[in-house]
């Protein structure tokens, strides 16, 4: 089409819109191209459409092109050829020249158990990784660990200053199976303790600085706590088949002086400027995105410092060289447009550290981590962690072509600041390939909160959802949620399949529960607030994971009842049906519903491309549900095994096999397994 437009009209058209007609009777695809060209060519859309159809002639794989209405071009494919191609079902070829992609997700503070909100981040991130890998891209998966932040400091305060435990006692507790649960309760207790006295908050600040300096008892306890909790997080996520390649830690970003290197580059390039007056006097500031400079105003008599109450403040090491510059620029950023990166007391905020970290990701920092093995998954996959002194022969991390950072919508300004810093440093290309994968929070329905034992007021009961709060200890721990879902699924499986061995029933229940959870988190678009509910997630009806899984089980049962193996039949599909047979059966009277099912089954790769382009995994979840719906209609309408015509029976079996394979493939990209029975 592009070649014809170039030859016929001398036009270069990068993007050709393809739509789907309201009925398959009109064709499989519709092109509104003539309407887009009408203004440029100064012709009626219908005339342009006629010229295009006459000019392109016959195209392989298509029956014909028709002009409809005021200028739509409807394309009708050769159903037999398309269906035969679908029987092969080849995977995409890797795009080796496209460069490595880094997806960072989960990034839970290692101070307590993971909760339901963390699961949305991890499931979204993991599914996006699977989408990219399905499309043939090389992907590194990283999980950033803030092990020197205020949240870890709070738990250290709890152990050392409230419970007054020794390091040996903490180590003993850390060896227990659910140490992260203990920390969950302690974290809430510490938050209450801070409110009782201003002196208690000073303990937090002192402890935070000790963690950042390192080489002291508080830092040693923090390392013990964060490492033990981190292992629990990896175990929790592994239950959902979520894995990581590398765990970069904030402690190494500090101690290996990543920020020092970034700070010098930011100062030299003028991205940061020193503020000598106003409320941010003594701070290093950055211009917020989209703002313009103003003339420097006279210095006020009494300037005040920027607030130091940010929960994510990090101490700037003395070696950073945060000296006051001897000369000031003649231009300044207005106070309302300033983003403070380094405070007047020498502390650097979270965003500053993030700028340095992302420079490393793109290979722009001139520094690297040490690496050591940390966690070996049951399948043999090795997860590495950052270290000051690493091991030899480690994989190469960082220096990537693209970055997707999965972090909630509340971090939008911080993410924009990182991108603006990259642009200011002259790395506009890197900024263009850095994407904030934003999503909204997870809450609980009032019914779910009540089931978990939380006391609700009358006002709470009338709300659409109840927000969770880690500091208050209110929320659903990820492992508790997974356990409860497995228990509910197990009760169903046990009641339906008493003949199966206990171990098999357990595995099936886990597959159903994990499928329910992952699908529930994925079916909502990213900007949607999710109100989690056990009953809704586990339902076998409606838009749920179990509904899609059940469609696969039904398809498998057709072959089992017919004395066939579904996988073997699928592998020999091309021997079972001929192109001529497919063409005849898919174009016969009343066959449009069957053709629509084949057409839907052929769209998996197309939908996955859409998911990647829009950064929206929900599109694939919707595709899976719709395909399952269509298959269930087919299942009830056609008694396949009772079909007397052998040729038509093979065709119907081929239909079931193709849909079964595509459902299994699409579910796998969503991280969902199809159980043997349900």
XYZ file of C-alpha atoms in Angstrom:
678
model
C 0.000 0.000 0.000
C 2.767 2.486 0.922
C 4.624 1.653 -2.304
C 1.463 2.283 -4.348
C 0.841 5.645 -2.633
C 4.440 6.643 -3.263
C 4.268 5.601 -6.923
C 0.768 6.894 -7.680
C 0.638 10.122 -5.684
C 4.211 10.789 -4.576
C 3.127 10.588 -0.937
C 4.971 9.101 2.032
C 2.392 7.774 4.500
C 3.967 6.432 7.694
C 0.799 5.422 9.520
C -2.066 3.637 7.794
C -5.111 3.220 10.041
C -6.778 -0.193 9.907
C -10.236 -0.644 11.412
C -12.579 -3.592 11.839
C -15.972 -3.399 10.083
C -19.061 -3.803 12.298
C -19.864 -7.107 10.544
C -17.517 -9.686 9.072
C -19.897 -9.784 6.049
C -18.359 -6.448 5.001
C -14.822 -7.815 5.163
C -12.161 -8.409 7.794
C -10.518 -4.972 7.627
C -11.585 -1.430 6.727
C -9.236 1.385 5.684
C -10.410 5.025 6.040
C -7.267 6.022 4.103
C -9.131 7.865 1.321
C -10.654 10.304 3.823
C -7.182 11.138 5.162
C -5.815 11.742 1.636
C -8.773 13.777 0.343
C -7.479 17.154 1.534
C -3.937 16.566 0.265
C -5.077 15.300 -3.142
C -8.080 17.637 -3.421
C -10.309 14.809 -4.563
C -13.464 13.177 -3.235
C -12.678 10.227 -0.874
C -14.780 7.854 -3.006
C -12.764 8.679 -6.133
C -9.470 8.155 -4.267
C -10.719 4.834 -2.900
C -11.694 3.685 -6.406
C -8.226 4.632 -7.708
C -6.470 2.770 -4.882
C -8.528 -0.412 -5.328
C -8.000 -0.378 -9.103
C -4.308 0.417 -8.747
C -3.152 -2.102 -6.147
C -4.754 -5.044 -7.931
C -4.528 -8.540 -6.460
C -2.666 -8.916 -3.149
C -1.534 -12.317 -1.871
C -3.706 -13.576 0.977
C -6.666 -11.332 0.073
C -9.760 -12.267 -1.942
C -10.569 -8.709 -2.988
C -10.896 -5.047 -2.007
C -14.248 -3.240 -2.166
C -15.153 0.432 -1.918
C -17.989 1.114 0.502
C -19.966 4.174 1.510
C -18.329 7.535 0.930
C -14.841 6.068 0.520
C -14.030 3.225 2.885
C -11.882 0.418 1.482
C -13.012 -2.963 2.793
C -10.515 -5.810 2.572
C -11.629 -9.441 2.381
C -8.978 -12.046 3.153
C -8.688 -15.528 1.708
C -10.203 -17.393 4.637
C -8.689 -20.733 3.721
C -5.127 -19.376 3.490
C -5.427 -17.346 6.693
C -6.875 -20.317 8.594
C -4.150 -22.639 7.302
C -1.477 -20.157 8.417
C -3.117 -20.132 11.844
C -2.748 -23.919 12.128
C 1.030 -23.432 12.177
C 1.099 -20.757 14.879
C 4.738 -19.682 14.686
C 6.330 -17.552 17.426
C 7.812 -14.133 16.500
C 11.466 -13.812 15.547
C 13.754 -11.944 17.979
C 14.656 -8.359 17.062
C 18.310 -8.661 18.024
C 19.246 -5.259 16.585
C 16.646 -3.358 18.622
C 18.773 -3.234 21.793
C 18.162 -4.421 25.319
C 15.159 -3.193 27.314
C 15.252 -2.731 31.081
C 11.998 -3.130 33.002
C 12.191 -2.110 36.645
C 9.283 -3.169 38.817
C 8.140 -4.130 42.330
C 10.732 -2.034 44.271
C 9.235 -2.695 47.718
C 10.898 -1.095 50.728
C 12.584 -4.063 52.485
C 11.149 -3.238 55.904
C 7.996 -5.379 56.106
C 5.826 -7.895 54.254
C 4.648 -7.167 50.710
C 0.996 -6.124 50.456
C -1.765 -6.218 47.852
C -0.719 -2.867 46.335
C 2.780 -4.187 45.680
C 1.233 -7.108 43.813
C -0.295 -4.818 41.202
C 3.112 -3.287 40.494
C 4.836 -6.667 40.280
C 2.132 -8.313 38.149
C 1.961 -5.355 35.744
C 5.746 -5.277 35.431
C 6.141 -9.021 35.016
C 3.377 -9.160 32.402
C 4.971 -6.320 30.435
C 8.247 -8.259 30.479
C 6.391 -11.287 29.088
C 4.764 -9.129 26.392
C 8.150 -7.799 25.292
C 9.742 -11.245 25.279
C 6.831 -12.660 23.265
C 7.565 -9.924 20.713
C 11.172 -11.128 20.574
C 12.832 -8.383 22.630
C 15.763 -8.950 25.012
C 14.738 -7.798 28.501
C 16.529 -7.336 31.827
C 14.315 -7.295 34.920
C 15.438 -5.194 37.862
C 13.955 -4.633 41.307
C 15.339 -1.511 43.011
C 15.957 -1.958 46.750
C 15.878 1.161 48.959
C 17.747 -0.427 51.875
C 18.997 2.816 53.450
C 15.720 4.744 53.441
C 13.556 6.005 56.258
C 11.256 2.965 56.163
C 14.130 0.603 56.970
C 15.392 3.098 59.548
C 11.975 2.956 61.238
C 12.181 -0.804 61.740
C 15.748 -0.481 63.036
C 14.432 2.075 65.538
C 11.726 -0.390 66.536
C 14.158 -3.209 67.243
C 16.921 -1.164 68.914
C 15.040 1.613 70.711
C 11.545 0.227 71.433
C 12.067 -3.520 71.809
C 15.745 -3.025 72.740
C 16.852 -6.246 71.079
C 20.448 -7.201 70.415
C 21.729 -8.000 66.940
C 21.856 -11.697 67.904
C 18.198 -11.629 68.947
C 17.202 -9.894 65.721
C 19.185 -12.461 63.734
C 17.289 -15.245 65.484
C 13.965 -13.614 64.603
C 15.118 -13.061 61.020
C 15.663 -16.793 60.602
C 11.944 -17.446 61.205
C 9.734 -18.243 58.166
C 7.699 -15.015 58.231
C 10.048 -12.437 59.681
C 8.480 -9.890 57.310
C 5.180 -10.266 59.208
C 6.929 -9.444 62.487
C 8.382 -6.320 60.867
C 4.913 -5.364 59.535
C 3.535 -5.107 63.078
C 6.673 -3.435 64.413
C 6.590 -0.787 61.662
C 3.045 0.207 62.654
C 4.111 0.314 66.315
C 7.046 2.623 65.501
C 4.766 5.023 63.620
C 2.625 5.351 66.765
C 5.741 5.783 68.944
C 6.897 8.768 66.882
C 3.662 10.594 67.677
C 4.246 10.432 71.425
C 7.304 12.730 71.547
C 9.311 15.068 69.284
C 12.480 13.445 70.660
C 11.400 10.126 69.156
C 11.415 11.628 65.666
C 14.977 12.801 66.286
C 15.905 9.134 66.885
C 14.579 8.367 63.400
C 16.745 11.068 61.800
C 19.864 10.034 63.675
C 19.291 6.383 62.741
C 18.775 7.312 59.085
C 22.116 9.100 58.958
C 23.826 6.124 60.619
C 22.409 3.832 57.928
C 23.732 6.081 55.175
C 27.203 6.427 56.679
C 27.576 2.681 57.287
C 30.154 0.971 59.492
C 28.074 1.065 62.695
C 25.634 -1.106 64.657
C 22.512 0.495 63.187
C 23.800 -0.056 59.642
C 24.643 -3.689 60.439
C 21.142 -4.274 61.831
C 19.608 -2.560 58.801
C 21.580 -4.866 56.485
C 20.354 -7.896 58.432
C 16.717 -6.762 58.388
C 16.592 -5.591 54.774
C 18.330 -8.696 53.412
C 16.052 -11.063 55.335
C 12.895 -9.192 54.302
C 14.110 -9.005 50.696
C 14.455 -12.790 50.564
C 10.892 -13.074 51.785
C 9.739 -10.685 49.056
C 11.432 -12.801 46.388
C 9.805 -15.940 47.816
C 6.402 -14.234 47.773
C 6.768 -13.086 44.169
C 8.075 -16.486 43.097
C 4.690 -17.907 44.126
C 3.292 -15.800 41.275
C 6.080 -16.930 38.901
C 7.688 -13.476 39.034
C 11.486 -13.402 38.787
C 14.218 -10.769 38.692
C 17.657 -10.651 37.109
C 19.292 -7.961 39.243
C 18.628 -6.186 42.559
C 20.408 -2.787 42.614
C 20.548 -1.404 46.168
C 20.651 2.168 47.364
C 23.491 1.392 49.758
C 25.833 0.742 46.816
C 24.629 3.858 44.997
C 25.751 5.769 48.095
C 28.956 3.934 48.930
C 30.183 3.581 45.338
C 29.646 7.349 44.917
C 27.203 7.189 42.012
C 25.650 10.435 43.215
C 29.045 12.153 43.449
C 29.713 11.433 39.771
C 26.230 12.519 38.727
C 26.381 15.660 40.890
C 29.528 16.880 39.145
C 27.983 16.326 35.710
C 24.769 18.083 36.742
C 26.674 21.119 38.071
C 29.017 21.361 35.080
C 26.137 21.171 32.604
C 24.122 23.818 34.462
C 21.227 21.462 35.171
C 21.666 22.268 38.863
C 22.138 25.772 40.205
C 22.988 26.958 43.697
C 20.296 29.095 45.298
C 21.677 31.953 47.379
C 18.414 33.525 48.478
C 14.756 32.937 49.209
C 13.127 29.961 50.874
C 15.569 27.554 49.199
C 18.689 29.475 50.157
C 21.703 27.190 50.349
C 20.096 24.464 48.202
C 21.020 23.063 44.807
C 17.896 23.309 42.649
C 16.700 22.230 39.229
C 14.250 23.942 36.951
C 10.912 22.125 36.777
C 9.954 20.928 33.312
C 8.409 23.570 31.057
C 9.426 26.645 33.057
C 11.526 29.642 31.991
C 14.292 31.541 33.778
C 13.764 34.926 35.458
C 16.155 37.725 36.382
C 17.837 37.224 39.728
C 16.099 39.271 42.450
C 17.908 40.987 45.346
C 18.627 38.615 48.231
C 16.106 38.893 51.064
C 17.389 39.617 54.542
C 16.159 36.379 56.031
C 15.939 33.330 53.745
C 14.649 30.014 55.040
C 15.804 26.504 54.184
C 13.807 23.967 52.249
C 11.906 21.504 54.369
C 13.847 18.475 55.588
C 10.746 16.413 56.361
C 10.754 14.387 53.131
C 10.472 10.712 54.068
C 12.904 9.808 51.315
C 15.764 12.198 52.211
C 19.254 10.747 51.827
C 22.409 12.086 53.436
C 24.962 13.443 50.973
C 28.387 11.923 51.735
C 31.094 14.433 52.663
C 33.093 13.377 49.590
C 30.404 14.690 47.275
C 31.977 18.110 46.947
C 28.777 20.040 47.646
C 30.691 23.294 48.084
C 29.055 26.683 47.613
C 30.057 28.032 44.190
C 32.132 31.202 44.160
C 30.071 32.780 41.380
C 26.351 32.820 40.743
C 24.503 32.846 37.456
C 22.877 36.105 36.407
C 19.659 34.152 35.823
C 17.739 32.153 38.381
C 14.761 29.852 38.560
C 11.723 31.388 40.231
C 11.000 29.839 43.615
C 7.707 28.293 42.511
C 9.516 26.604 39.607
C 12.396 25.192 41.665
C 12.835 21.510 42.392
C 15.229 21.074 45.324
C 17.735 18.285 44.646
C 20.277 18.956 47.423
C 19.148 20.653 50.618
C 21.063 23.367 52.465
C 22.143 20.897 55.150
C 23.931 18.734 52.565
C 21.285 16.027 52.108
C 20.264 14.848 48.666
C 16.671 13.863 47.991
C 15.372 10.700 46.403
C 15.153 12.335 42.963
C 18.853 13.142 42.965
C 19.746 9.551 43.680
C 17.291 8.451 40.990
C 18.979 10.683 38.398
C 22.330 9.024 39.147
C 20.771 5.557 39.003
C 19.144 6.207 35.628
C 22.370 7.580 34.213
C 23.905 4.208 35.146
C 21.016 2.376 33.482
C 21.770 4.115 30.185
C 25.540 3.691 30.541
C 26.099 7.438 31.022
C 27.661 7.540 34.504
C 31.122 6.058 34.029
C 30.676 3.837 37.104
C 29.348 0.353 37.787
C 28.188 -1.851 40.640
C 29.922 -4.894 41.967
C 27.759 -7.993 41.546
C 27.228 -11.133 43.585
C 24.803 -14.035 43.440
C 21.862 -13.576 45.805
C 18.881 -15.843 45.071
C 18.627 -19.038 43.041
C 15.115 -19.770 41.822
C 13.810 -23.377 41.840
C 14.026 -23.398 38.021
C 17.757 -22.577 38.176
C 17.480 -18.874 37.270
C 20.100 -16.824 39.123
C 19.233 -13.429 40.601
C 22.162 -11.060 41.272
C 22.463 -8.237 43.803
C 24.641 -5.126 43.887
C 27.749 -5.103 46.077
C 30.764 -2.909 46.733
C 33.054 -5.867 46.009
C 31.500 -8.327 43.574
C 32.133 -11.715 42.013
C 33.789 -12.280 38.625
C 31.966 -13.632 35.570
C 28.678 -11.864 36.230
C 26.170 -10.933 33.492
C 26.340 -7.429 32.049
C 23.653 -5.151 33.475
C 22.863 -1.559 32.577
C 23.841 0.220 29.348
C 20.389 -0.436 27.875
C 18.509 1.040 24.919
C 15.123 1.533 26.602
C 13.768 1.752 30.142
C 10.277 1.146 31.518
C 9.972 2.112 35.164
C 6.852 0.613 36.767
C 5.927 2.997 39.578
C 2.610 4.428 40.706
C 1.030 7.631 39.443
C 1.995 9.594 42.553
C 5.623 9.536 41.355
C 4.861 11.310 38.064
C 6.649 14.549 39.007
C 9.767 12.731 40.208
C 9.867 10.683 37.000
C 9.503 13.824 34.867
C 12.361 15.432 36.800
C 14.663 12.515 35.980
C 13.795 12.808 32.282
C 14.360 16.576 32.359
C 17.761 16.068 33.997
C 18.773 13.648 31.244
C 17.755 16.182 28.617
C 19.651 18.931 30.428
C 22.763 16.748 30.393
C 22.459 16.467 26.618
C 20.995 12.965 26.591
C 17.683 13.712 24.903
C 17.712 10.371 23.117
C 17.915 8.532 26.439
C 15.083 10.648 27.882
C 12.946 9.790 24.839
C 13.471 6.090 25.579
C 12.654 6.361 29.264
C 9.015 5.580 30.064
C 7.183 6.012 33.343
C 4.871 2.967 33.424
C 2.275 4.627 35.645
C -0.651 2.963 37.417
C -3.175 3.724 40.157
C -3.501 2.246 43.644
C -5.141 -0.927 44.933
C -7.735 -0.683 47.704
C -10.204 -3.136 49.271
C -13.944 -3.404 48.915
C -15.709 -2.939 52.271
C -16.783 -6.606 52.052
C -13.169 -7.732 51.585
C -11.951 -5.557 54.480
C -14.652 -7.009 56.740
C -13.711 -10.569 55.735
C -10.152 -9.806 56.801
C -11.350 -8.822 60.263
C -11.087 -5.040 60.055
C -13.713 -3.036 61.947
C -15.574 -0.688 59.629
C -17.645 2.332 60.498
C -21.062 2.861 58.920
C -19.439 5.413 56.632
C -16.750 2.880 55.611
C -19.434 0.340 54.695
C -20.979 2.800 52.244
C -17.713 3.536 50.463
C -16.734 2.088 47.091
C -13.334 1.098 48.455
C -11.202 1.275 51.604
C -7.628 2.543 51.242
C -4.801 0.575 52.840
C -2.054 2.046 55.013
C 1.200 0.265 55.817
C 2.087 2.773 58.537
C -1.183 2.023 60.316
C -0.834 -1.710 59.716
C -4.067 -1.699 57.692
C -3.933 -3.736 54.527
C -3.698 -7.216 53.027
C -0.345 -8.962 53.147
C 0.445 -10.521 49.789
C 1.049 -14.016 51.200
C -2.195 -13.903 53.214
C -4.074 -12.995 50.061
C -2.458 -15.782 48.037
C -3.091 -18.302 50.852
C -6.755 -17.321 51.114
C -7.264 -17.570 47.357
C -5.613 -21.009 47.268
C -7.763 -22.200 50.181
C -10.965 -21.059 48.434
C -9.908 -22.663 45.154
C -8.905 -25.857 46.968
C -12.375 -26.210 48.463
C -13.872 -26.079 44.961
C -11.364 -28.529 43.498
C -11.754 -30.982 46.409
C -15.537 -31.002 46.052
C -15.407 -31.627 42.292
C -12.454 -34.003 41.965
C -12.279 -36.361 44.928
C -10.735 -38.989 42.640
C -7.509 -37.009 42.111
C -4.412 -37.406 44.319
C -3.968 -34.753 47.008
C -0.836 -33.310 45.390
C -2.596 -32.875 42.053
C -5.571 -31.157 43.676
C -3.172 -28.812 45.480
C -1.376 -27.900 42.239
C -4.655 -27.255 40.420
C -5.912 -25.057 43.264
C -2.699 -23.014 43.123
C -2.985 -22.573 39.349
C -6.592 -21.372 39.699
C -5.788 -19.029 42.590
C -2.744 -17.474 40.905
C -4.677 -17.165 37.650
C -7.519 -15.435 39.479
C -5.195 -12.976 41.196
C -3.101 -12.111 38.160
C -6.113 -11.678 35.893
C -7.910 -9.503 38.454
C -4.894 -7.183 38.623
C -4.542 -7.069 34.829
C -8.109 -6.651 33.585
C -8.306 -3.050 34.801
C -6.566 -0.377 32.752
C -3.649 1.286 34.546
C -5.431 4.563 35.444
C -8.181 2.618 37.257
C -8.225 2.340 41.043
C -8.707 -1.350 41.875
C -11.012 -2.330 44.740
C -9.947 -5.903 45.450
C -12.562 -8.486 46.410
C -12.062 -12.225 47.016
C -15.447 -13.298 45.665
C -15.170 -11.294 42.453
C -11.630 -12.502 41.727
C -12.360 -16.207 42.217
C -15.643 -16.361 40.315
C -15.844 -18.952 37.532
C -18.250 -16.670 35.677
C -17.747 -13.260 34.105
C -14.460 -11.559 33.314
C -12.130 -13.570 35.530
C -9.044 -15.736 35.253
C -10.890 -18.960 36.152
C -13.422 -18.314 33.366
C -10.631 -18.193 30.773
C -8.886 -21.213 32.315
C -12.153 -23.152 32.203
C -12.440 -22.524 28.446
C -9.072 -24.273 27.989
C -10.197 -27.175 30.180
C -13.369 -27.535 28.093
C -11.354 -27.615 24.879
C -9.018 -30.246 26.341
C -11.986 -32.356 27.457
C -13.296 -32.544 23.885
C -10.146 -34.374 22.795
C -9.948 -36.521 25.914
C -13.542 -37.711 25.466
C -12.781 -38.484 21.835
C -9.794 -40.614 22.820
C -7.281 -38.091 21.466
C -4.437 -36.070 22.932
C -5.066 -32.353 22.394
C -1.373 -31.486 22.086
C -0.683 -34.242 19.553
C -3.693 -33.175 17.493
C -2.457 -29.586 17.555
C 1.016 -30.642 16.395
C -0.469 -32.482 13.408
C -3.071 -29.871 12.471
C -1.681 -29.407 8.989
C -2.160 -33.097 8.324
C -5.746 -33.013 9.585
C -7.183 -30.331 7.272
C -6.505 -28.975 3.774
C -6.647 -25.369 2.581
C -9.496 -26.240 0.233
C -11.486 -27.812 3.061
C -10.941 -24.803 5.298
C -11.935 -22.400 2.521
C -15.091 -24.383 1.796
C -16.180 -24.767 5.418
C -15.370 -21.191 6.408
C -17.212 -19.612 3.461
C -20.289 -21.844 3.477
C -23.669 -20.448 4.464
C -23.919 -19.792 8.219
C -20.151 -20.139 8.761
C -19.484 -16.531 9.757
C -19.598 -17.321 13.480
C -16.927 -19.992 12.980
C -14.820 -17.638 10.885
C -15.084 -14.915 13.532
C -13.718 -17.413 16.074
C -10.765 -18.267 13.816
C -10.216 -14.572 13.164
C -10.196 -13.767 16.901
C -7.735 -16.614 17.517
C -5.402 -15.102 14.917
C -5.138 -11.751 16.708
C -2.958 -12.655 19.709
C 0.278 -11.288 18.247
C -1.529 -8.169 16.969
C -3.076 -7.500 20.400
C 0.311 -7.987 22.072
C 1.814 -5.383 19.735
C -1.005 -3.040 20.787
C -0.292 -3.726 24.467
C 3.371 -2.818 24.006
C 2.670 0.303 21.938
C 0.081 1.596 24.429
C 1.918 0.208 27.497
C -1.373 -1.396 28.532
C -1.516 -5.138 29.426
C -5.278 -4.883 30.009
C -5.833 -5.184 26.246
C -4.520 -8.750 26.283
C -6.650 -9.635 29.312
C -9.707 -8.358 27.434
C -8.698 -10.346 24.327
C -8.386 -13.540 26.384
C -11.821 -13.038 27.930
C -13.482 -12.348 24.575
C -11.832 -15.375 22.971
C -12.961 -17.552 25.894
C -16.506 -16.189 25.515
C -16.560 -16.966 21.808
C -15.191 -20.461 22.393
C -17.830 -21.217 25.028
C -20.547 -20.184 22.552
C -18.951 -22.479 19.954
C -18.727 -25.313 22.524
C -22.459 -25.171 23.259
C -23.544 -24.666 19.639
C -21.605 -27.478 17.954
C -21.689 -31.096 19.255
C -18.243 -31.847 17.815
C -17.798 -35.497 18.726
C -21.325 -36.313 17.526
C -20.749 -34.726 14.095
C -21.453 -37.466 11.477
C -19.521 -35.804 8.617
C -15.879 -36.815 9.154
C -14.457 -33.889 7.178
C -16.548 -31.368 9.125
C -15.714 -33.123 12.409
C -11.979 -32.699 11.748
C -12.610 -29.047 10.926
C -14.477 -28.480 14.209
C -11.720 -30.284 16.115
C -9.161 -28.087 14.353
C -11.163 -25.028 15.435
C -11.094 -26.209 19.064
C -7.361 -26.982 18.846
C -6.443 -23.558 17.412
C -8.472 -21.666 20.015
C -7.109 -23.849 22.830
C -3.530 -23.181 21.727
C -4.080 -19.427 21.445
C -5.772 -19.250 24.844
C -2.879 -21.152 26.452
C -0.349 -18.921 24.690
C -2.111 -15.666 25.637
C -2.683 -16.796 29.231
C 1.024 -17.648 29.515
C 1.889 -14.067 28.529
C -0.414 -12.968 31.363
C 1.515 -15.331 33.657
C -1.429 -17.734 34.001
C -1.288 -21.519 33.627
C -4.165 -23.616 32.356
C -4.946 -26.470 34.796
C -5.760 -29.987 33.654
C -9.221 -29.938 35.251
C -11.401 -27.471 37.126
